[in-house]
mmCIF file of C-alpha atoms in Angstrom:
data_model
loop_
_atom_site.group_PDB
_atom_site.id
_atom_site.type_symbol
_atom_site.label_atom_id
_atom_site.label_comp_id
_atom_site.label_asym_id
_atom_site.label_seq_id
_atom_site.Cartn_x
_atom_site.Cartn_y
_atom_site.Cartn_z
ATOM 1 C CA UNK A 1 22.379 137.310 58.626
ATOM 2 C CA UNK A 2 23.262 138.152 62.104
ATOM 3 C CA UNK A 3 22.889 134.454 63.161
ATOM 4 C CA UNK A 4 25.421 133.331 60.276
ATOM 5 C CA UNK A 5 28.367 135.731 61.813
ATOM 6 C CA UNK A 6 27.557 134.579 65.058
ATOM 7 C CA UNK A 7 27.983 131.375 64.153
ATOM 8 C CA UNK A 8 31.134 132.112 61.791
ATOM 9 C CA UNK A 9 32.270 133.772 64.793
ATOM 10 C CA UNK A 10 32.098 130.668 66.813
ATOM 11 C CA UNK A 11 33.451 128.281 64.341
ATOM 12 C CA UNK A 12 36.727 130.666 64.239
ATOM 13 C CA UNK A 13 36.906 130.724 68.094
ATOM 14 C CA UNK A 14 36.559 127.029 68.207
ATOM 15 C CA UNK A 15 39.585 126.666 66.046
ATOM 16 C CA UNK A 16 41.507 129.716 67.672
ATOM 17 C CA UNK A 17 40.904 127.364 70.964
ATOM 18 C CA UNK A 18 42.212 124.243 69.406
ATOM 19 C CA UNK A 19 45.170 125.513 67.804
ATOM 20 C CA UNK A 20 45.898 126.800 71.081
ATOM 21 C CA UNK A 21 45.313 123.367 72.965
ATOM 22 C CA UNK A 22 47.205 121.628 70.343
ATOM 23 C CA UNK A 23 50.333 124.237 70.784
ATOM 24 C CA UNK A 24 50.003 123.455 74.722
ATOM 25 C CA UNK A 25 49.783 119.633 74.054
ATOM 26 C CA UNK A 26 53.125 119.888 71.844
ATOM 27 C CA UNK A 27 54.976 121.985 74.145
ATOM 28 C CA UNK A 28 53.922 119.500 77.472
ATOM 29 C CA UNK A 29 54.411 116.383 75.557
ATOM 30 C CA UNK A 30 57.700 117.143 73.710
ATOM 31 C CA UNK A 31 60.061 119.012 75.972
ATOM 32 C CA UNK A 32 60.158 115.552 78.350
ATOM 33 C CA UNK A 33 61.219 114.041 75.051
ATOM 34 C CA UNK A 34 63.407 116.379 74.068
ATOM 35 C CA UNK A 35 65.097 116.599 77.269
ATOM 36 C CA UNK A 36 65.494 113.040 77.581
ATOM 37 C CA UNK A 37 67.287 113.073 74.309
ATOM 38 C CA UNK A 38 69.290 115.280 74.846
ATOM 39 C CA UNK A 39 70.305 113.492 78.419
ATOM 40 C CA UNK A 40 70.287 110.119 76.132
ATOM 41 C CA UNK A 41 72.939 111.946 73.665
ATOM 42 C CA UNK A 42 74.794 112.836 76.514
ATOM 43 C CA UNK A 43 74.927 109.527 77.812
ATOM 44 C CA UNK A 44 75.913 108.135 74.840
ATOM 45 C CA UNK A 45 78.696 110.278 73.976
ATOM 46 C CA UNK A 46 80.390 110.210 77.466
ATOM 47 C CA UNK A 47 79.725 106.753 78.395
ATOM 48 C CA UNK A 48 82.568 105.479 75.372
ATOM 49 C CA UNK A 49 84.795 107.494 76.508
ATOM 50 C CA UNK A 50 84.758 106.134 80.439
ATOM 51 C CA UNK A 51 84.896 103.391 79.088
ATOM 52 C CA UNK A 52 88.057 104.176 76.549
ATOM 53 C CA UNK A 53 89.703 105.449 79.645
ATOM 54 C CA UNK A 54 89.487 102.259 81.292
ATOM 55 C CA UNK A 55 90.721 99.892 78.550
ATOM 56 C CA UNK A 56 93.575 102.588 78.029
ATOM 57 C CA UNK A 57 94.716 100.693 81.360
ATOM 58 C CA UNK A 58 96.749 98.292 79.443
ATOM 59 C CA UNK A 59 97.411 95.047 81.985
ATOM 60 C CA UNK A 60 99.883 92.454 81.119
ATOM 61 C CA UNK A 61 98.330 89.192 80.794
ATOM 62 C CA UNK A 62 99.358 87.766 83.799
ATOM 63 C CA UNK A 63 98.461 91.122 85.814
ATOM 64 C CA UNK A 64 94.863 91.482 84.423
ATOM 65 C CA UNK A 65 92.174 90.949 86.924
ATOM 66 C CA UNK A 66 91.152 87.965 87.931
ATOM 67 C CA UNK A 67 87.481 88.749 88.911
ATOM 68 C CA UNK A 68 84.490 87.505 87.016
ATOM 69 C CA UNK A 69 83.236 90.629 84.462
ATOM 70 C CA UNK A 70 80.134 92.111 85.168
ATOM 71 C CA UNK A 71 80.229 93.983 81.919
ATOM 72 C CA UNK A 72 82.783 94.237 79.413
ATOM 73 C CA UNK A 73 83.953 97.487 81.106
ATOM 74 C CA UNK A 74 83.496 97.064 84.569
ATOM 75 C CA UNK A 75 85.595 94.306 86.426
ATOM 76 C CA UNK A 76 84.123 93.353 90.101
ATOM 77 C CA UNK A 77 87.459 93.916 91.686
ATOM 78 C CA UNK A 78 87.319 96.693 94.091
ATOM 79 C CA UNK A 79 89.505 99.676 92.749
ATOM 80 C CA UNK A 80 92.126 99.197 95.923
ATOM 81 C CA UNK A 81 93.590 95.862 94.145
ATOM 82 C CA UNK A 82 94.068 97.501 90.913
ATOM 83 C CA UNK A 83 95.759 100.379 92.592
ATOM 84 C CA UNK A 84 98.099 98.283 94.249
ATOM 85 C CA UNK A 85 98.770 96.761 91.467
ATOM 86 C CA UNK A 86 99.362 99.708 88.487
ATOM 87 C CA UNK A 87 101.425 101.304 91.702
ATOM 88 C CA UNK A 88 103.701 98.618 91.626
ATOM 89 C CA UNK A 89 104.016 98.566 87.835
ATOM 90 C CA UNK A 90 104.748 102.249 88.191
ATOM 91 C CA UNK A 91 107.377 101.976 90.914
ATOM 92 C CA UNK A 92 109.146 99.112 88.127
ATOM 93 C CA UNK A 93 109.447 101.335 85.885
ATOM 94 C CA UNK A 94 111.269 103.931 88.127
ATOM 95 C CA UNK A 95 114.567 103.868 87.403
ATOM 96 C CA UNK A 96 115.647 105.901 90.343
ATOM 97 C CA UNK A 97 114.679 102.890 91.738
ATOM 98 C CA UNK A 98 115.724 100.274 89.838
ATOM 99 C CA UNK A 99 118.442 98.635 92.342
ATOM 100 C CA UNK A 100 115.771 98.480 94.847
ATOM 101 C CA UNK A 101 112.730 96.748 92.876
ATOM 102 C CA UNK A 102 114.567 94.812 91.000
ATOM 103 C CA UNK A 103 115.875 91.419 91.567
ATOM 104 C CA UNK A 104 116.313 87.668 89.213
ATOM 105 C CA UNK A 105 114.047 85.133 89.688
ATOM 106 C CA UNK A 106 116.579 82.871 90.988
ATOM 107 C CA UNK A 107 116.352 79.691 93.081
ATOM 108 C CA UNK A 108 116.071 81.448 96.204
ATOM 109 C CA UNK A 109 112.755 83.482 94.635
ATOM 110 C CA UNK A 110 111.527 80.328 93.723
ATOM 111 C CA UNK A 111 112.191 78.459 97.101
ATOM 112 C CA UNK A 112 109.695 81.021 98.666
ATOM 113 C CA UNK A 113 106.981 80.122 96.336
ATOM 114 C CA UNK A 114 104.154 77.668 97.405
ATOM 115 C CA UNK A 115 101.688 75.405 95.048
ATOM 116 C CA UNK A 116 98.818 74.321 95.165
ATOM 117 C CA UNK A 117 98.581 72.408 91.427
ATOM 118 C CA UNK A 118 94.925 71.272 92.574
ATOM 119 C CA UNK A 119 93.466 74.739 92.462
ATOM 120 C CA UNK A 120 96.188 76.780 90.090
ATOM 121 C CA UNK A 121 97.227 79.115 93.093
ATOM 122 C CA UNK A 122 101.449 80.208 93.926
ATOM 123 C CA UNK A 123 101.804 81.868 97.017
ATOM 124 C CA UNK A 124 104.767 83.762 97.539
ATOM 125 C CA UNK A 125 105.939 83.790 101.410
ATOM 126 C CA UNK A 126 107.000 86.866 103.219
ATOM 127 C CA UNK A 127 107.227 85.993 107.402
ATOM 128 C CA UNK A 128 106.262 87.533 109.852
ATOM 129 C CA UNK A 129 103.235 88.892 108.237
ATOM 130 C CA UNK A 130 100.417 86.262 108.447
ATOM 131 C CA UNK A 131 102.325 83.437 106.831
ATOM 132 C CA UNK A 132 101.554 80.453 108.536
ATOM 133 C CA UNK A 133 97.597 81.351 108.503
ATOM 134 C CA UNK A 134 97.994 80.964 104.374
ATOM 135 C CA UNK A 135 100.132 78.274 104.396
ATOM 136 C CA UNK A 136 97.189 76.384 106.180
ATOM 137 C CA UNK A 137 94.784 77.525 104.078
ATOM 138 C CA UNK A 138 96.939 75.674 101.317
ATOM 139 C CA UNK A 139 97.735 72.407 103.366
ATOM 140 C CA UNK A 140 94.197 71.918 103.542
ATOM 141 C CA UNK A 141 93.738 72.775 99.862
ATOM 142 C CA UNK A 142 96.184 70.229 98.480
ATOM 143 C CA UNK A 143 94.493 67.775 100.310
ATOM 144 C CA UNK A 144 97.396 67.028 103.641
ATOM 145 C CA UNK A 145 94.879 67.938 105.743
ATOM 146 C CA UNK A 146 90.988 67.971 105.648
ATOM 147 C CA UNK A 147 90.894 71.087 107.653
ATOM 148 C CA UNK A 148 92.814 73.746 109.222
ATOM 149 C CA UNK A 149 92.113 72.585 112.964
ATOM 150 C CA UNK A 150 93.660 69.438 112.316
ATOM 151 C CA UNK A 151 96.949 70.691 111.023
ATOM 152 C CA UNK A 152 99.836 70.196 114.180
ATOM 153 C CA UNK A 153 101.539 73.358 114.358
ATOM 154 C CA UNK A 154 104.969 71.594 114.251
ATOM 155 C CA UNK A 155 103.758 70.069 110.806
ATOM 156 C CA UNK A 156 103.162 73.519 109.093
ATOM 157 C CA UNK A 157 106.588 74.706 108.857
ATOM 158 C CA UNK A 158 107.851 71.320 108.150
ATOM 159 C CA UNK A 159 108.124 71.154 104.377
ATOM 160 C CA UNK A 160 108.740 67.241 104.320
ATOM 161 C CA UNK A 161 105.459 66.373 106.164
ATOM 162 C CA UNK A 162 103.076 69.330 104.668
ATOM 163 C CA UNK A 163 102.298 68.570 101.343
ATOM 164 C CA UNK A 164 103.253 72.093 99.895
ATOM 165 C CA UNK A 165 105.650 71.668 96.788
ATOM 166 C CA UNK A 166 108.091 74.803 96.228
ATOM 167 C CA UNK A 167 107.971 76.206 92.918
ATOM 168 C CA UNK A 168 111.834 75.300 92.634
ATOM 169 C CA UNK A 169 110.675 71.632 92.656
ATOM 170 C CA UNK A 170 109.434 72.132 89.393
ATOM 171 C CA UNK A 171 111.323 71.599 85.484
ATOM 172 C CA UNK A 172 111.686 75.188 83.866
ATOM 173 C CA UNK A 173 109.121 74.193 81.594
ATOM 174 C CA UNK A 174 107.084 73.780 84.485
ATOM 175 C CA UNK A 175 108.041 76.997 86.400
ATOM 176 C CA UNK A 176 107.133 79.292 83.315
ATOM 177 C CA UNK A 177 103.880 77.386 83.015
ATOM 178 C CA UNK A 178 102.532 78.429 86.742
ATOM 179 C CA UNK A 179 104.006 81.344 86.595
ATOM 180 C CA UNK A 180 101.968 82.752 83.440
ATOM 181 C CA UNK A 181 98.850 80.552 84.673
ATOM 182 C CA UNK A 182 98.087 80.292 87.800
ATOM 183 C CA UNK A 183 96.549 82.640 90.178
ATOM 184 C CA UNK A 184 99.930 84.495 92.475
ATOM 185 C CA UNK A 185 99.906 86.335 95.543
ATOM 186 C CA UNK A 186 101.486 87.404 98.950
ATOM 187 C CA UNK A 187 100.553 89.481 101.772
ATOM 188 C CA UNK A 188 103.038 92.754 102.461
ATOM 189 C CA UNK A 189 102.751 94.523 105.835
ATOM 190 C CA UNK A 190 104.555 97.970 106.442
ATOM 191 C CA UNK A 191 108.517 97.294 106.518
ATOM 192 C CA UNK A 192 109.483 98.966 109.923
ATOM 193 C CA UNK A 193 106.987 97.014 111.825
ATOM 194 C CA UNK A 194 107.380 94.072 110.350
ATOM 195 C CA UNK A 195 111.395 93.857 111.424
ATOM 196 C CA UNK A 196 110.207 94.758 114.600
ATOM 197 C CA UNK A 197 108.425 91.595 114.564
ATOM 198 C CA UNK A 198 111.175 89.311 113.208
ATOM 199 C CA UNK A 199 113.651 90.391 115.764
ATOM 200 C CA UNK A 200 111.104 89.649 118.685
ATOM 201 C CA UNK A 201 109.958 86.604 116.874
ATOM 202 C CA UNK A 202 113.890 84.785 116.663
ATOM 203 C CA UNK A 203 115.966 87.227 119.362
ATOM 204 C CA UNK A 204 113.559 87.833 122.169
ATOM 205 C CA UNK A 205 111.010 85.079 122.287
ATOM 206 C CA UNK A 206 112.191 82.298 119.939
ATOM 207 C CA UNK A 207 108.516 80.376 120.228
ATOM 208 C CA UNK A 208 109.504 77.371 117.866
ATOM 209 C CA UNK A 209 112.769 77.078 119.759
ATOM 210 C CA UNK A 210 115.510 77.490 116.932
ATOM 211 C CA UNK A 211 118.716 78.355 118.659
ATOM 212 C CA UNK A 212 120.798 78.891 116.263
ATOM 213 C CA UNK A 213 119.053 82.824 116.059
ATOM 214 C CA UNK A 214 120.501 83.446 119.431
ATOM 215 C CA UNK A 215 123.561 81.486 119.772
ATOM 216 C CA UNK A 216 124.864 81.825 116.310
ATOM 217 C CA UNK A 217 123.319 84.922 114.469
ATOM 218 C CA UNK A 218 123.193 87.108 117.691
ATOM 219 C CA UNK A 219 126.458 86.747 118.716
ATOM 220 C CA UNK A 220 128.015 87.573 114.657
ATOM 221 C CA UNK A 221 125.487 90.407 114.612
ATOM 222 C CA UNK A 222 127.260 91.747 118.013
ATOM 223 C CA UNK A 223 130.729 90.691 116.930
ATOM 224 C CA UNK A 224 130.265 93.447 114.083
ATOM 225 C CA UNK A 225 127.647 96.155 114.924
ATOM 226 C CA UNK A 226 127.609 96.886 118.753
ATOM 227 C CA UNK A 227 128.937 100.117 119.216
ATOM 228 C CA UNK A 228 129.749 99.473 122.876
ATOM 229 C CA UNK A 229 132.183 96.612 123.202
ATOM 230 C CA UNK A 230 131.958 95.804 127.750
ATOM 231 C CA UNK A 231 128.262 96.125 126.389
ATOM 232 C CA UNK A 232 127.170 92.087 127.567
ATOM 233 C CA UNK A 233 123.422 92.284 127.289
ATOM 234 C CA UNK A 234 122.112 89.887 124.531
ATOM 235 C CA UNK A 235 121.305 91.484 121.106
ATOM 236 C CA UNK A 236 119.752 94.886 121.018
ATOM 237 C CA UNK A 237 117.007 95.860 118.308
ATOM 238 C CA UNK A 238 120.085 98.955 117.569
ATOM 239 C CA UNK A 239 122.589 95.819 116.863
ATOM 240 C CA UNK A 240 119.605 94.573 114.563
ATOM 241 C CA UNK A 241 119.066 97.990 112.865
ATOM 242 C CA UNK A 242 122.966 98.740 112.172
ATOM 243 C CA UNK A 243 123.396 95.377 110.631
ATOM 244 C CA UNK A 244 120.593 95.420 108.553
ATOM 245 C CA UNK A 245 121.359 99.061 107.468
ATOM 246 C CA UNK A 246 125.264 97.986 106.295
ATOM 247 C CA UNK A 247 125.218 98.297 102.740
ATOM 248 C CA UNK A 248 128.115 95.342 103.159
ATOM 249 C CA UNK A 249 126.370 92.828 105.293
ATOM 250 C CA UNK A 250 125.897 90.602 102.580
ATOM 251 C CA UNK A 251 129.408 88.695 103.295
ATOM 252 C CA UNK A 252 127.545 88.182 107.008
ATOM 253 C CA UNK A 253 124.224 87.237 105.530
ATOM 254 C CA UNK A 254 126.082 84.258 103.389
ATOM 255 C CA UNK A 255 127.277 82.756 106.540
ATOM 256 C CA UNK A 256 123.574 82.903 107.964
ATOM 257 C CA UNK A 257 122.070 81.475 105.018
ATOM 258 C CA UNK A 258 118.320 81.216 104.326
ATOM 259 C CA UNK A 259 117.508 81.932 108.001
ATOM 260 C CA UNK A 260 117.525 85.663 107.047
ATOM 261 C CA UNK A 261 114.431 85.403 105.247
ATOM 262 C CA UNK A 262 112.498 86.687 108.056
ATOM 263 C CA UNK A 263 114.009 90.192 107.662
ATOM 264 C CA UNK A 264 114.850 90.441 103.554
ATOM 265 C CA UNK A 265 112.826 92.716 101.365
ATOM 266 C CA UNK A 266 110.058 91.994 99.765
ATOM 267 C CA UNK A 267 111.944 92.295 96.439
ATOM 268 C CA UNK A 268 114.003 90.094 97.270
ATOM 269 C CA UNK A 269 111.708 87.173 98.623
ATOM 270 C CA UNK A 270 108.976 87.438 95.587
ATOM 271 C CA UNK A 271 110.489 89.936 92.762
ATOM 272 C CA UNK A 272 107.192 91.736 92.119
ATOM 273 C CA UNK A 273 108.721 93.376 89.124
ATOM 274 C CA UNK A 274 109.232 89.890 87.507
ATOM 275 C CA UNK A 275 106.735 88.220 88.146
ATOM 276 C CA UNK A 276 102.768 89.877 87.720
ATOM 277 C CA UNK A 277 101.023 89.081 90.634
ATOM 278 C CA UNK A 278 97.375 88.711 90.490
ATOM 279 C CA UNK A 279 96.825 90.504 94.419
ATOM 280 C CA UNK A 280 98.822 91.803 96.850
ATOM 281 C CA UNK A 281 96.945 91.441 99.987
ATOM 282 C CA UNK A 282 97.873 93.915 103.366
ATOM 283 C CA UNK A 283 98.472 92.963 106.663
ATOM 284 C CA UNK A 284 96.785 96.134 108.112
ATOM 285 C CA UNK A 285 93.490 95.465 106.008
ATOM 286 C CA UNK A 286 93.860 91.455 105.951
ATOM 287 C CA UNK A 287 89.749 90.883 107.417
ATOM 288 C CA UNK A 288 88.977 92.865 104.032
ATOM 289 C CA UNK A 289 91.920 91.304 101.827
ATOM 290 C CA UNK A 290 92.065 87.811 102.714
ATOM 291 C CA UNK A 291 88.232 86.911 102.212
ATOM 292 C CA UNK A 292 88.562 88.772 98.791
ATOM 293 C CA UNK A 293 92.159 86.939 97.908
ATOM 294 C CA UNK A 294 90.126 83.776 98.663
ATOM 295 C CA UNK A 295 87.127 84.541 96.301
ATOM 296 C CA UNK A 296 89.060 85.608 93.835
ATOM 297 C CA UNK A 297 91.414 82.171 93.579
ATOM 298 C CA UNK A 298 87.802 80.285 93.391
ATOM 299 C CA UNK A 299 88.637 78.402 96.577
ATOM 300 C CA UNK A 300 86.223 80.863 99.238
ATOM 301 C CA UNK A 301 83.741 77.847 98.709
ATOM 302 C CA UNK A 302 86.205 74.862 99.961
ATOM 303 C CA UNK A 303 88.033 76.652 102.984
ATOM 304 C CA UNK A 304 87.844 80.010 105.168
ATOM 305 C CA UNK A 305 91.141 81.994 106.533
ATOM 306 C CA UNK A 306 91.616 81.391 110.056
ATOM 307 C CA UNK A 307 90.248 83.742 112.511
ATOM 308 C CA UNK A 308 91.648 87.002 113.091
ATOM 309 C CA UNK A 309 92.019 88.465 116.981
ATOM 310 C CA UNK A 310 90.984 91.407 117.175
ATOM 311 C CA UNK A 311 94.095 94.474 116.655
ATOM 312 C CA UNK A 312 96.358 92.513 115.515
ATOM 313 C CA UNK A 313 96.811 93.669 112.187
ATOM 314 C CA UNK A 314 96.369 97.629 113.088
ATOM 315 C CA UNK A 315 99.729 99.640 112.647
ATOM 316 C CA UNK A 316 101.230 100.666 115.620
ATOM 317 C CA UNK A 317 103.607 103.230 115.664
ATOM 318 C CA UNK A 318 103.870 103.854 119.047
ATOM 319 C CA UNK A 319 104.814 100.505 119.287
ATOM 320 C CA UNK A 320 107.453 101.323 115.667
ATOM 321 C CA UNK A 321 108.250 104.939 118.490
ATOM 322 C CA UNK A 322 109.483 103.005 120.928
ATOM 323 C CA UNK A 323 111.602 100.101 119.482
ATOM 324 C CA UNK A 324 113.636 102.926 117.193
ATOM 325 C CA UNK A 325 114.001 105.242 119.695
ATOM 326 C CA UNK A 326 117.750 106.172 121.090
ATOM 327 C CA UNK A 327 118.933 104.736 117.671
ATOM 328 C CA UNK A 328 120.619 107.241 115.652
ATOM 329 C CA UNK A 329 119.140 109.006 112.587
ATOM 330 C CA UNK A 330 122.095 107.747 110.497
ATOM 331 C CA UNK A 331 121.320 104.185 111.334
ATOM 332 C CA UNK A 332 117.714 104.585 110.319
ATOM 333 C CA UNK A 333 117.817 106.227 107.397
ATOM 334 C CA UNK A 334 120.667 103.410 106.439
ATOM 335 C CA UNK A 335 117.845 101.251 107.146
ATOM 336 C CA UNK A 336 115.534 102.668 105.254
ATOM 337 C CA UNK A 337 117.710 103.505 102.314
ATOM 338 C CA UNK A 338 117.361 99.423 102.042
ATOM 339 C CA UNK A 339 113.808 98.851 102.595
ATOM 340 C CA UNK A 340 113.134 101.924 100.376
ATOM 341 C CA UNK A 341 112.097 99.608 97.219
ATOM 342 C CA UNK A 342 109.060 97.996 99.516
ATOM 343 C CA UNK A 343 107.837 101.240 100.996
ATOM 344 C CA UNK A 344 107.467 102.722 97.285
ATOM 345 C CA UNK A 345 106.183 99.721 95.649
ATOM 346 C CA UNK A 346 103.506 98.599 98.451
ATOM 347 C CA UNK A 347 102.316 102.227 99.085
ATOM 348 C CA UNK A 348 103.549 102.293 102.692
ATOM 349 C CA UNK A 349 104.494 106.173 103.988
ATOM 350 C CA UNK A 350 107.856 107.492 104.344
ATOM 351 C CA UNK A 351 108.422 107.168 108.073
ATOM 352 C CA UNK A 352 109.518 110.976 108.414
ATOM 353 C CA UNK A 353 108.736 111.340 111.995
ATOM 354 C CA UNK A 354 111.624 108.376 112.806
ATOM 355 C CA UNK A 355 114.182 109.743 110.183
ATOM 356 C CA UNK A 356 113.726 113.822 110.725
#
């Protein structure tokens, strides 16, 4: 009898010790699972909702990006070229600024515009920021040239020997069609410094030798703007400022004809509110922007942008300190009240410390 409770006694410890060892065995095995359930729920209620925030970016057609979709969510286009590009759709819509992004597509838009048919690509020029680099890049695309080194530098600019069509060339029909189609861009470089560089570029060194800058522009610039009339000295960057700055230069401009492109806005030259660009590159980050700009037209396989010395495309504003200073504040914020449209749209800071 005692034997049989002993061994009753041992049958219920032997289940007392399994049910405990099964309890131990749930709780190890099932929490992992229940966590990761509960991290998988998570995932999958959030991750729709990322995703509904980025297709609630609604792009134009012919402003969508151009890169190659690694998902259907997730374009591989760095988030800097979509920036620059909802920022610009945001400044359009600005009407506060509406008489300063705005402008019509008219022949004189068009004559800046560059094909290359061959490849789909319009390229909208803006000198003195990089211009001739791309304008190789092109040549040697639509077939002029079989590489950049071989291109004469007296052939580039030279729009009868070059091989570059202007969009103008084209029937409307044709126009509309590479405008919705093809792949468009141009390069943008802050506004101040980039004057600076046209008026050294055609008034103080004049490297392609065209005269008519300093014996024809020059002197009508002086005729109307210097302040001090014995004052003999050749044009002044304060001449240059003042004129630009007149909100009724255009009368002057007329008589100078397209030679002023070198200075006009941005707006002006390529009407970024009209017409969706597909990038908008930056001087001051062109080593990043140009290789990209390159890969994304599908042409980073047939030719490479020309070397880029070293500094040249960092902002200087000492060098911006300098060139404005002893000009009056009037006279630069007149300037900038005209260039205000391409600071705003292309993301480029208020110069305060020149206008305060």
């Amino acid at each position: 009898m005692h034997h049989q409770w002993l061994l009753l006694a041992a049958c219920f410890w032997v289940i007392f010790m399994f049910m405990v060892a099964s309890k131990f065995i749930t709780l190890t095995f099932k929490d992992p699972d229940g966590y990761n359930a509960k991290q998988e729920f998570l995932f999958l209620t959030t991750m729709p909702e990322t995703g509904k925030l980025r297709e609630e970016k609604h792009f134009p057609e012919d402003m969508k990006p151009t890169g190659k979709m690694l998902s259907d969510r997730q374009p591989d286009q760095p988030l800097v070229y979509l920036e620059r590009l909802e920022l610009i759709r945001n400044a359009c819509r600005d009407e506060a600024l509406r008489n300063l992004s705005h402008t019509e597509v008219s022949k004189f838009v068009l004559d800046r515009i560059f094909v290359c048919d061959k490849h789909k690509i319009l390229f909208c020029q803006t000198p003195k920021v990089g211009n001739t680099q791309w304008k190789k890049v092109l040549i040697v695309l639509n077939g002029a040239f079989s590489s950049i080194e071989e291109i004469p530098e007296n052939v580039v600019h030279d729009h009868e020997k070059n091989g570059l069509p202007r969009l103008s060339s084209f029937s409307k029909a044709g126009i509309q069609k590479r405008l919705k189609t093809f792949f468009k861009f141009f390069i943008v470089r802050d506004p101040f410094e980039r004057l600076i560089s046209a008026f050294k570029d055609k008034f103080v060194h004049n490297p392609r030798f065209e005269p008519w800058y300093r014996h024809e522009i020059a002197p009508g610039i002086i005729r109307k703007y210097r302040k001090n009339r014995t004052e003999t000295r050749g044009i002044q960057f304060e001449d240059f400022v003042r004129y630009l700055g007149d909100p009724n230069r255009r009368w002057l401009d007329l008589q100078f004809g397209d030679h002023i492109i070198h200075w006009v806005t941005y707006v002006e030259l390529c009407a970024p509110c009209e017409i969706k660009y597909s990038v908008i590159g930056h001087h001051e980050t062109l080593e990043e922007d140009a290789p990209y700009i390159l890969k994304e037209a599908g042409i980073d396989h047939l030719v490479s942008y020309p070397t880029i010395p070293p500094g040249i495309t960092i902002y200087n504003r000492t060098k911006v300190e300098h060139y404005f200073l002893g000009i009056s504040k009037r006279d630069i914020r007149r300037l900038y009240a005209r260039f205000e449209g391409d600071f705003k749209l292309f993301g480029y800071q208020k110069p305060d410390f020149l206008l305060n």
